[in-house]
CSV table of C-alpha atoms in Angstrom, one decimal:
chain,number,residue,atom,x,y,z
A,1,MET,CA,24.0,0.9,-71.9
A,2,GLY,CA,23.8,3.4,-69.1
A,3,VAL,CA,20.0,3.1,-68.9
A,4,SER,CA,20.0,-0.7,-68.4
A,5,ASN,CA,22.6,-0.3,-65.7
A,6,VAL,CA,20.4,2.1,-63.8
A,7,LYS,CA,17.5,-0.3,-64.3
A,8,GLN,CA,19.4,-3.2,-62.9
A,9,TRP,CA,20.7,-1.1,-60.0
A,10,SER,CA,17.2,0.2,-59.1
A,11,ARG,CA,15.9,-3.4,-59.2
A,12,ILE,CA,18.6,-4.5,-56.7
A,13,VAL,CA,17.9,-1.5,-54.5
A,14,LYS,CA,14.2,-2.2,-54.6
A,15,GLU,CA,14.7,-5.9,-53.7
A,16,ALA,CA,17.1,-4.9,-50.8
A,17,LEU,CA,14.5,-2.4,-49.5
A,18,ASP,CA,11.8,-5.0,-49.7
A,19,ARG,CA,13.8,-7.6,-47.7
A,20,ALA,CA,14.8,-5.0,-45.1
A,21,PHE,CA,11.2,-3.9,-44.7
A,22,PHE,CA,10.1,-7.5,-44.4
A,23,THR,CA,12.8,-8.1,-41.7
A,24,ALA,CA,11.7,-5.0,-39.9
A,25,LYS,CA,8.0,-6.1,-39.9
A,26,PHE,CA,9.0,-9.5,-38.5
A,27,LEU,CA,11.0,-7.9,-35.7
A,28,CYS,CA,8.2,-5.6,-34.9
A,29,LEU,CA,5.8,-8.6,-34.7
A,30,LEU,CA,8.3,-10.4,-32.4
A,31,HIS,CA,8.5,-7.3,-30.1
A,32,VAL,CA,4.7,-6.9,-30.0
A,33,SER,CA,4.0,-10.5,-29.2
A,34,ASN,CA,6.8,-10.6,-26.6
A,35,THR,CA,5.5,-7.4,-24.9
A,36,TYR,CA,1.8,-7.9,-25.1
A,37,LEU,CA,1.0,-11.6,-25.5
A,38,CYS,CA,3.5,-14.1,-24.2
A,39,THR,CA,7.1,-14.0,-23.1
A,40,VAL,CA,9.8,-16.6,-22.5
A,41,ALA,CA,12.1,-16.4,-19.4
A,42,LEU,CA,14.8,-18.5,-17.9
A,43,ALA,CA,14.3,-18.7,-14.1
A,44,HIS,CA,17.2,-19.8,-11.9
A,45,GLY,CA,18.0,-19.7,-8.3
A,46,PRO,CA,16.9,-21.3,-5.0
A,47,SER,CA,14.1,-19.0,-4.0
A,48,MET,CA,11.3,-21.0,-5.8
A,49,LEU,CA,12.4,-24.5,-4.8
A,50,PRO,CA,10.9,-27.1,-5.1
A,51,THR,CA,8.5,-25.6,-7.7
A,52,LEU,CA,11.2,-24.3,-10.0
A,53,ASN,CA,14.7,-25.7,-10.4
A,54,LEU,CA,17.9,-24.4,-8.9
A,55,SER,CA,19.8,-24.5,-12.2
A,56,GLY,CA,17.3,-23.2,-14.6
A,57,ASP,CA,13.8,-23.6,-16.0
A,58,LEU,CA,12.5,-22.2,-19.2
A,59,ILE,CA,9.1,-20.7,-18.4
A,60,LEU,CA,6.4,-19.1,-20.5
A,61,ALA,CA,4.5,-16.1,-19.0
A,62,ASP,CA,1.5,-14.5,-20.5
A,63,ARG,CA,1.2,-10.7,-20.4
A,64,LEU,CA,-2.6,-10.4,-20.9
A,65,SER,CA,-3.5,-11.6,-17.4
A,66,VAL,CA,-1.5,-8.8,-15.8
A,67,ARG,CA,-2.9,-6.2,-18.1
A,68,PHE,CA,-6.5,-7.2,-17.4
A,69,GLY,CA,-6.0,-7.6,-13.7
A,70,LYS,CA,-6.5,-11.4,-13.6
A,71,VAL,CA,-3.7,-12.1,-11.2
A,72,GLY,CA,-4.6,-13.5,-7.8
A,73,PRO,CA,-3.1,-15.2,-4.8
A,74,GLY,CA,-1.3,-18.5,-5.7
A,75,ASP,CA,-0.1,-17.3,-9.1
A,76,ILE,CA,3.6,-17.4,-10.0
A,77,VAL,CA,4.5,-14.0,-11.6
A,78,LEU,CA,7.4,-12.3,-13.2
A,79,VAL,CA,8.2,-9.1,-11.3
A,80,ARG,CA,10.6,-6.3,-12.0
A,81,SER,CA,12.7,-6.1,-8.9
A,82,PRO,CA,12.0,-3.0,-6.7
A,83,GLN,CA,15.7,-3.1,-5.7
A,84,ASN,CA,17.1,-3.3,-9.2
A,85,PRO,CA,14.9,-2.3,-12.1
A,86,ARG,CA,17.1,-4.2,-14.6
A,87,LYS,CA,16.4,-7.5,-12.9
A,88,ILE,CA,13.2,-9.6,-13.3
A,89,ILE,CA,12.4,-12.0,-10.5
A,90,THR,CA,10.0,-14.9,-10.3
A,91,LYS,CA,7.9,-15.2,-7.2
A,92,ARG,CA,4.4,-16.3,-6.0
A,93,VAL,CA,1.7,-13.9,-5.2
A,94,VAL,CA,0.5,-14.3,-1.6
A,95,GLY,CA,-1.9,-11.4,-1.2
A,96,MET,CA,-3.5,-8.6,-3.3
A,97,GLY,CA,-4.4,-5.1,-2.2
A,98,GLY,CA,-6.5,-5.1,1.0
A,99,ASP,CA,-5.6,-8.7,2.0
A,100,ARG,CA,-4.1,-9.4,5.4
A,101,VAL,CA,-0.8,-11.4,5.1
A,102,THR,CA,1.0,-13.3,7.8
A,103,PHE,CA,4.6,-14.3,7.3
A,104,SER,CA,7.5,-15.6,9.3
A,105,VAL,CA,10.1,-12.9,9.5
A,106,ASP,CA,13.3,-15.0,9.7
A,107,PRO,CA,12.4,-18.7,9.5
A,108,LYS,CA,16.0,-19.8,10.1
A,109,ASP,CA,16.5,-18.0,13.4
A,110,SER,CA,13.1,-17.6,15.1
A,111,ARG,CA,9.5,-18.5,14.8
A,112,ARG,CA,8.3,-14.9,15.0
A,113,CYS,CA,5.5,-14.0,12.7
A,114,GLU,CA,4.1,-10.7,11.6
A,115,THR,CA,0.9,-9.7,10.0
A,116,VAL,CA,0.5,-6.8,7.5
A,117,VAL,CA,-2.3,-5.4,5.4
A,118,VAL,CA,-1.3,-5.1,1.8
A,119,PRO,CA,-1.9,-1.5,0.6
A,120,GLU,CA,-4.3,-0.9,-2.4
A,121,GLY,CA,-2.6,-1.2,-5.8
A,122,HIS,CA,0.1,-3.4,-4.3
A,123,VAL,CA,0.8,-7.1,-4.1
A,124,TRP,CA,2.7,-9.2,-1.6
A,125,ILE,CA,5.1,-11.7,-3.2
A,126,ALA,CA,7.0,-14.5,-1.7
A,127,GLY,CA,9.3,-17.3,-2.9
A,128,ASP,CA,8.2,-20.9,-2.3
A,129,ASN,CA,11.6,-21.5,-0.5
A,130,ILE,CA,11.3,-19.1,2.4
A,131,TYR,CA,14.7,-19.9,3.7
A,132,ALA,CA,16.5,-18.6,0.6
A,133,SER,CA,14.3,-15.9,-0.9
A,134,THR,CA,14.5,-12.1,-0.9
A,135,ASP,CA,10.9,-11.1,-1.4
A,136,SER,CA,8.2,-8.8,0.1
A,137,ARG,CA,9.5,-9.8,3.6
A,138,ASN,CA,12.6,-7.7,2.7
A,139,PHE,CA,11.4,-5.0,0.4
A,140,GLY,CA,7.7,-4.7,1.3
A,141,ALA,CA,4.6,-4.9,-0.8
A,142,VAL,CA,5.3,-4.3,-4.5
A,143,PRO,CA,3.2,-1.9,-6.7
A,144,TYR,CA,1.0,-3.8,-9.2
A,145,GLY,CA,2.6,-1.9,-12.0
A,146,LEU,CA,5.9,-3.8,-11.6
A,147,LEU,CA,4.3,-7.1,-12.5
A,148,GLN,CA,5.5,-8.3,-15.9
A,149,GLY,CA,3.6,-11.5,-16.5
A,150,LYS,CA,1.9,-14.6,-15.1
A,151,VAL,CA,3.7,-17.9,-15.5
A,152,PHE,CA,1.5,-20.6,-17.0
A,153,TRP,CA,3.9,-23.2,-18.4
A,154,ARG,CA,7.2,-24.7,-17.7
A,155,ALA,CA,8.7,-25.6,-21.0
A,156,THR,CA,11.9,-27.5,-20.0
A,157,SER,CA,13.9,-28.2,-16.9
A,158,PHE,CA,17.6,-28.2,-16.7
A,159,HIS,CA,18.5,-30.7,-14.0
A,160,ILE,CA,21.9,-31.2,-12.6
A,161,THR,CA,22.2,-34.9,-12.2
A,162,LEU,CA,24.5,-36.2,-9.5
A,163,GLY,CA,26.1,-39.4,-10.6
A,164,LEU,CA,26.1,-42.0,-7.8
A,165,TYR,CA,28.0,-44.6,-9.6
B,1,MET,CA,-14.0,-9.8,-55.6
B,2,GLY,CA,-12.0,-6.6,-56.2
B,3,THR,CA,-13.5,-5.0,-53.0
B,4,ARG,CA,-12.5,-8.0,-50.9
B,5,ASN,CA,-8.9,-7.9,-52.2
B,6,PHE,CA,-8.8,-4.2,-51.5
B,7,LEU,CA,-10.2,-4.6,-48.0
B,8,TRP,CA,-7.7,-7.4,-47.3
B,9,ASP,CA,-4.8,-5.3,-48.5
B,10,PHE,CA,-6.0,-2.3,-46.5
B,11,GLY,CA,-6.3,-4.5,-43.4
B,12,LYS,CA,-2.8,-5.9,-43.9
B,13,LYS,CA,-1.4,-2.4,-44.3
B,14,CYS,CA,-3.2,-1.1,-41.1
B,15,PHE,CA,-1.9,-4.1,-39.2
B,16,THR,CA,1.6,-3.6,-40.3
B,17,PHE,CA,1.6,0.1,-39.5
B,18,GLY,CA,0.0,-0.7,-36.2
B,19,LEU,CA,2.8,-3.1,-35.3
B,20,ILE,CA,5.5,-0.7,-36.4
B,21,GLY,CA,3.9,2.2,-34.5
B,22,LEU,CA,3.6,0.1,-31.4
B,23,THR,CA,7.2,-1.0,-31.5
B,24,ILE,CA,8.5,2.5,-32.1
B,25,SER,CA,6.4,4.0,-29.2
B,26,ASP,CA,7.6,1.2,-26.9
B,27,ARG,CA,11.3,1.3,-27.7
B,28,TYR,CA,12.2,4.7,-29.0
B,29,ALA,CA,9.8,7.6,-28.4
B,30,SER,CA,6.1,8.3,-27.9
B,31,ILE,CA,3.9,11.4,-27.3
B,32,ALA,CA,2.1,11.8,-24.0
B,33,HIS,CA,-0.8,14.1,-23.1
B,34,VAL,CA,-0.1,16.1,-19.9
B,35,GLN,CA,-3.2,16.8,-17.8
B,36,GLY,CA,-3.5,18.7,-14.6
B,37,LEU,CA,-1.6,21.4,-12.9
B,38,SER,CA,1.0,19.5,-10.8
B,39,MET,CA,3.8,20.5,-13.1
B,40,TYR,CA,2.9,24.2,-13.5
B,41,PRO,CA,4.6,26.3,-14.9
B,42,THR,CA,6.7,23.7,-16.8
B,43,PHE,CA,3.6,22.1,-18.4
B,44,ASN,CA,0.1,23.5,-18.9
B,45,PRO,CA,0.8,27.1,-17.8
B,46,ASN,CA,-2.5,28.3,-19.3
B,47,ALA,CA,-4.7,25.6,-17.8
B,48,ARG,CA,-6.4,28.0,-15.5
B,49,THR,CA,-8.2,29.8,-18.3
B,50,PHE,CA,-11.0,28.2,-20.3
B,51,MET,CA,-9.2,28.5,-23.6
B,52,GLY,CA,-6.1,27.3,-22.0
B,53,SER,CA,-7.5,24.0,-21.0
B,54,LEU,CA,-8.2,23.2,-24.6
B,55,THR,CA,-4.5,23.4,-25.4
B,56,ASP,CA,-2.9,21.0,-23.0
B,57,ASP,CA,0.7,20.3,-23.5
B,58,TYR,CA,1.8,17.2,-25.4
B,59,VAL,CA,5.4,16.0,-24.6
B,60,LEU,CA,7.8,13.7,-26.3
B,61,LEU,CA,8.8,10.8,-24.1
B,62,GLU,CA,12.0,9.1,-25.0
B,63,LYS,CA,12.4,5.4,-24.1
B,64,PHE,CA,16.2,5.0,-24.4
B,65,CYS,CA,16.5,5.7,-20.7
B,66,LEU,CA,14.7,2.4,-20.0
B,67,GLU,CA,17.5,0.3,-21.4
B,68,LYS,CA,19.7,0.8,-18.3
B,69,TYR,CA,17.3,2.8,-16.1
B,70,LYS,CA,19.9,5.5,-16.0
B,71,PHE,CA,18.2,8.8,-14.8
B,72,SER,CA,19.7,12.1,-13.7
B,73,HIS,CA,18.6,14.6,-11.1
B,74,GLY,CA,16.0,17.0,-12.5
B,75,ASP,CA,14.7,14.7,-15.2
B,76,VAL,CA,11.0,14.8,-15.9
B,77,ILE,CA,9.7,11.2,-16.1
B,78,ALA,CA,6.4,9.5,-16.8
B,79,PHE,CA,5.7,6.6,-14.5
B,80,ARG,CA,2.8,4.3,-13.6
B,81,SER,CA,1.3,5.4,-10.3
B,82,PRO,CA,2.2,3.1,-7.4
B,83,ASN,CA,-1.3,3.1,-6.1
B,84,ASN,CA,-3.1,2.5,-9.4
B,85,HIS,CA,-1.2,0.7,-12.2
B,86,ARG,CA,-3.7,2.0,-14.8
B,87,GLU,CA,-2.8,5.7,-14.3
B,88,LYS,CA,0.4,7.3,-15.5
B,89,GLN,CA,1.8,10.4,-13.9
B,90,ILE,CA,4.5,12.8,-15.0
B,91,LYS,CA,6.8,14.4,-12.4
B,92,ARG,CA,10.3,15.5,-11.8
B,93,ILE,CA,13.0,13.3,-10.2
B,94,ILE,CA,14.4,15.1,-7.2
B,95,ALA,CA,16.6,12.4,-5.7
B,96,LEU,CA,18.1,9.1,-6.9
B,97,PRO,CA,19.0,5.9,-5.0
B,98,GLY,CA,21.4,6.5,-2.1
B,99,ASP,CA,20.6,10.2,-1.7
B,100,TRP,CA,19.3,11.7,1.5
B,101,ILE,CA,16.3,14.0,1.2
B,102,THR,CA,14.7,16.2,3.8
B,103,ALA,CA,11.1,15.4,4.4
B,104,PRO,CA,8.9,18.5,4.0
B,105,HIS,CA,8.2,20.7,7.0
B,106,SER,CA,10.3,18.6,9.4
B,107,TYR,CA,13.9,18.1,10.3
B,108,ASP,CA,13.8,14.4,9.3
B,109,ALA,CA,16.0,13.1,6.6
B,110,LEU,CA,15.0,10.1,4.5
B,111,ARG,CA,17.4,7.9,2.5
B,112,ILE,CA,16.2,6.8,-0.9
B,113,PRO,CA,16.4,3.0,-1.0
B,114,GLU,CA,18.2,1.3,-3.9
B,115,GLY,CA,16.1,1.0,-7.1
B,116,HIS,CA,13.8,3.8,-6.0
B,117,CYS,CA,13.6,7.6,-6.7
B,118,TRP,CA,11.9,10.6,-5.2
B,119,VAL,CA,9.6,12.5,-7.6
B,120,GLU,CA,7.9,15.8,-7.0
B,121,GLY,CA,5.7,18.0,-9.1
B,122,ASP,CA,7.0,21.5,-9.9
B,123,ASN,CA,3.8,23.0,-8.4
B,124,SER,CA,4.2,21.9,-4.8
B,125,ALA,CA,0.8,23.3,-3.8
B,126,SER,CA,-1.2,20.9,-6.0
B,127,SER,CA,0.8,17.8,-6.6
B,128,LEU,CA,0.3,14.3,-5.3
B,129,ASP,CA,3.9,12.9,-5.4
B,130,SER,CA,6.5,11.2,-3.3
B,131,ARG,CA,5.6,13.5,-0.4
B,132,SER,CA,2.4,11.5,-0.1
B,133,PHE,CA,3.2,8.0,-1.5
B,134,GLY,CA,6.9,7.8,-0.7
B,135,PRO,CA,9.8,6.8,-3.0
B,136,VAL,CA,8.8,5.3,-6.3
B,137,PRO,CA,10.5,2.2,-7.7
B,138,LEU,CA,12.4,3.0,-10.9
B,139,GLY,CA,10.8,-0.1,-12.6
B,140,LEU,CA,7.6,1.8,-12.8
B,141,ALA,CA,9.1,4.5,-15.1
B,142,CYS,CA,7.9,4.5,-18.7
B,143,GLY,CA,9.8,7.3,-20.3
B,144,ARG,CA,11.6,10.6,-19.9
B,145,ALA,CA,10.0,13.8,-21.2
B,146,THR,CA,12.6,15.7,-23.3
B,147,HIS,CA,10.6,18.1,-25.5
B,148,ILE,CA,7.2,19.8,-25.6
B,149,VAL,CA,5.7,19.2,-29.1
B,150,TRP,CA,2.3,20.9,-28.7
B,151,PRO,CA,1.0,23.7,-28.7
B,152,PRO,CA,3.3,25.1,-31.4
B,153,GLN,CA,4.2,28.3,-29.5
B,154,ARG,CA,5.6,26.2,-26.6
B,155,ILE,CA,7.7,23.8,-28.7
B,156,GLY,CA,11.1,23.4,-27.0
B,157,GLU,CA,13.2,21.4,-24.6
B,158,VAL,CA,12.1,20.5,-21.1
B,159,GLU,CA,14.8,21.9,-18.8
B,160,ARG,CA,16.3,20.1,-15.9
B,161,ARG,CA,15.9,21.9,-12.6
B,162,ILE,CA,17.3,20.7,-9.3
B,163,PRO,CA,16.4,22.1,-5.9
B,164,HIS,CA,19.7,22.1,-4.2
B,165,ASP,CA,18.5,23.1,-0.8
B,166,ARG,CA,16.7,19.9,0.1
B,167,ILE,CA,18.9,17.0,-1.0
B,168,SER,CA,22.4,15.9,-0.3
B,169,PHE,CA,23.9,13.4,-2.7
B,170,GLY,CA,24.9,10.0,-1.5
């Protein structure tokens, strides 16, 4: 009587451990593919208008391009903000290390332009909507190590539709 | 037939352990090899001798600090070098965002911008740190060194040390 109880119990425990291990394996697979292959992000805000929406776009970013240095001017990238490391921002790469970048300092107030040379190992990022974007014009060139991924696909757009009826 | 099954099983087990190991070293803790003399005598105190260079220090890096990027003065952190993202360096945090730090050999004071920190090696004579490349964004950090795990006679905690004479807290 006691022996069959122990046998039943050990079977239940073994099955529970198997399921727990399977779930752990699945979560590890999710983590590795999110960190090393491809990640999903929700980008919102006005700084990348008209490319990305104000109210939110679900974008896919691949991590391999950044790891192997295949990022160049014109790419949209996810960057860990140098002003707040807990925030990830979406901007476009304008220049890589060694490039000379010209930008308008304050497009709303004046037409003054400045030219800088991007230091080695850094990138110059800018939002497509220069009137409403905090980017390298405010915090300077960003170290390449802060890049998190290169955006390659916009999965969905969340439009706010204004009814005109 | 038996060999193919065995190889397939073995491959699956390797893949599983690889995934789990990678996840643990990314999210919880990993071991890092400390090279060079910039943190002498905290790390690698014997590197000047021939035998000493064969027993470089290995430290345990904990990754829980990367959840909220909450660091304290005197923490030893590992970070990607701002000038070369493929290199990782390990230095001590001297000042955090908002602090004022005196630039070396001058009467200037520099305010650490938000989201950045000032790192210096314990061995000021031979250390390339924030004195040459400026404040480092905290987003480049990849772990905090808490313990030395190798060589066995140096196993112990990494202590926090703060040079009070050069900074004033914001």
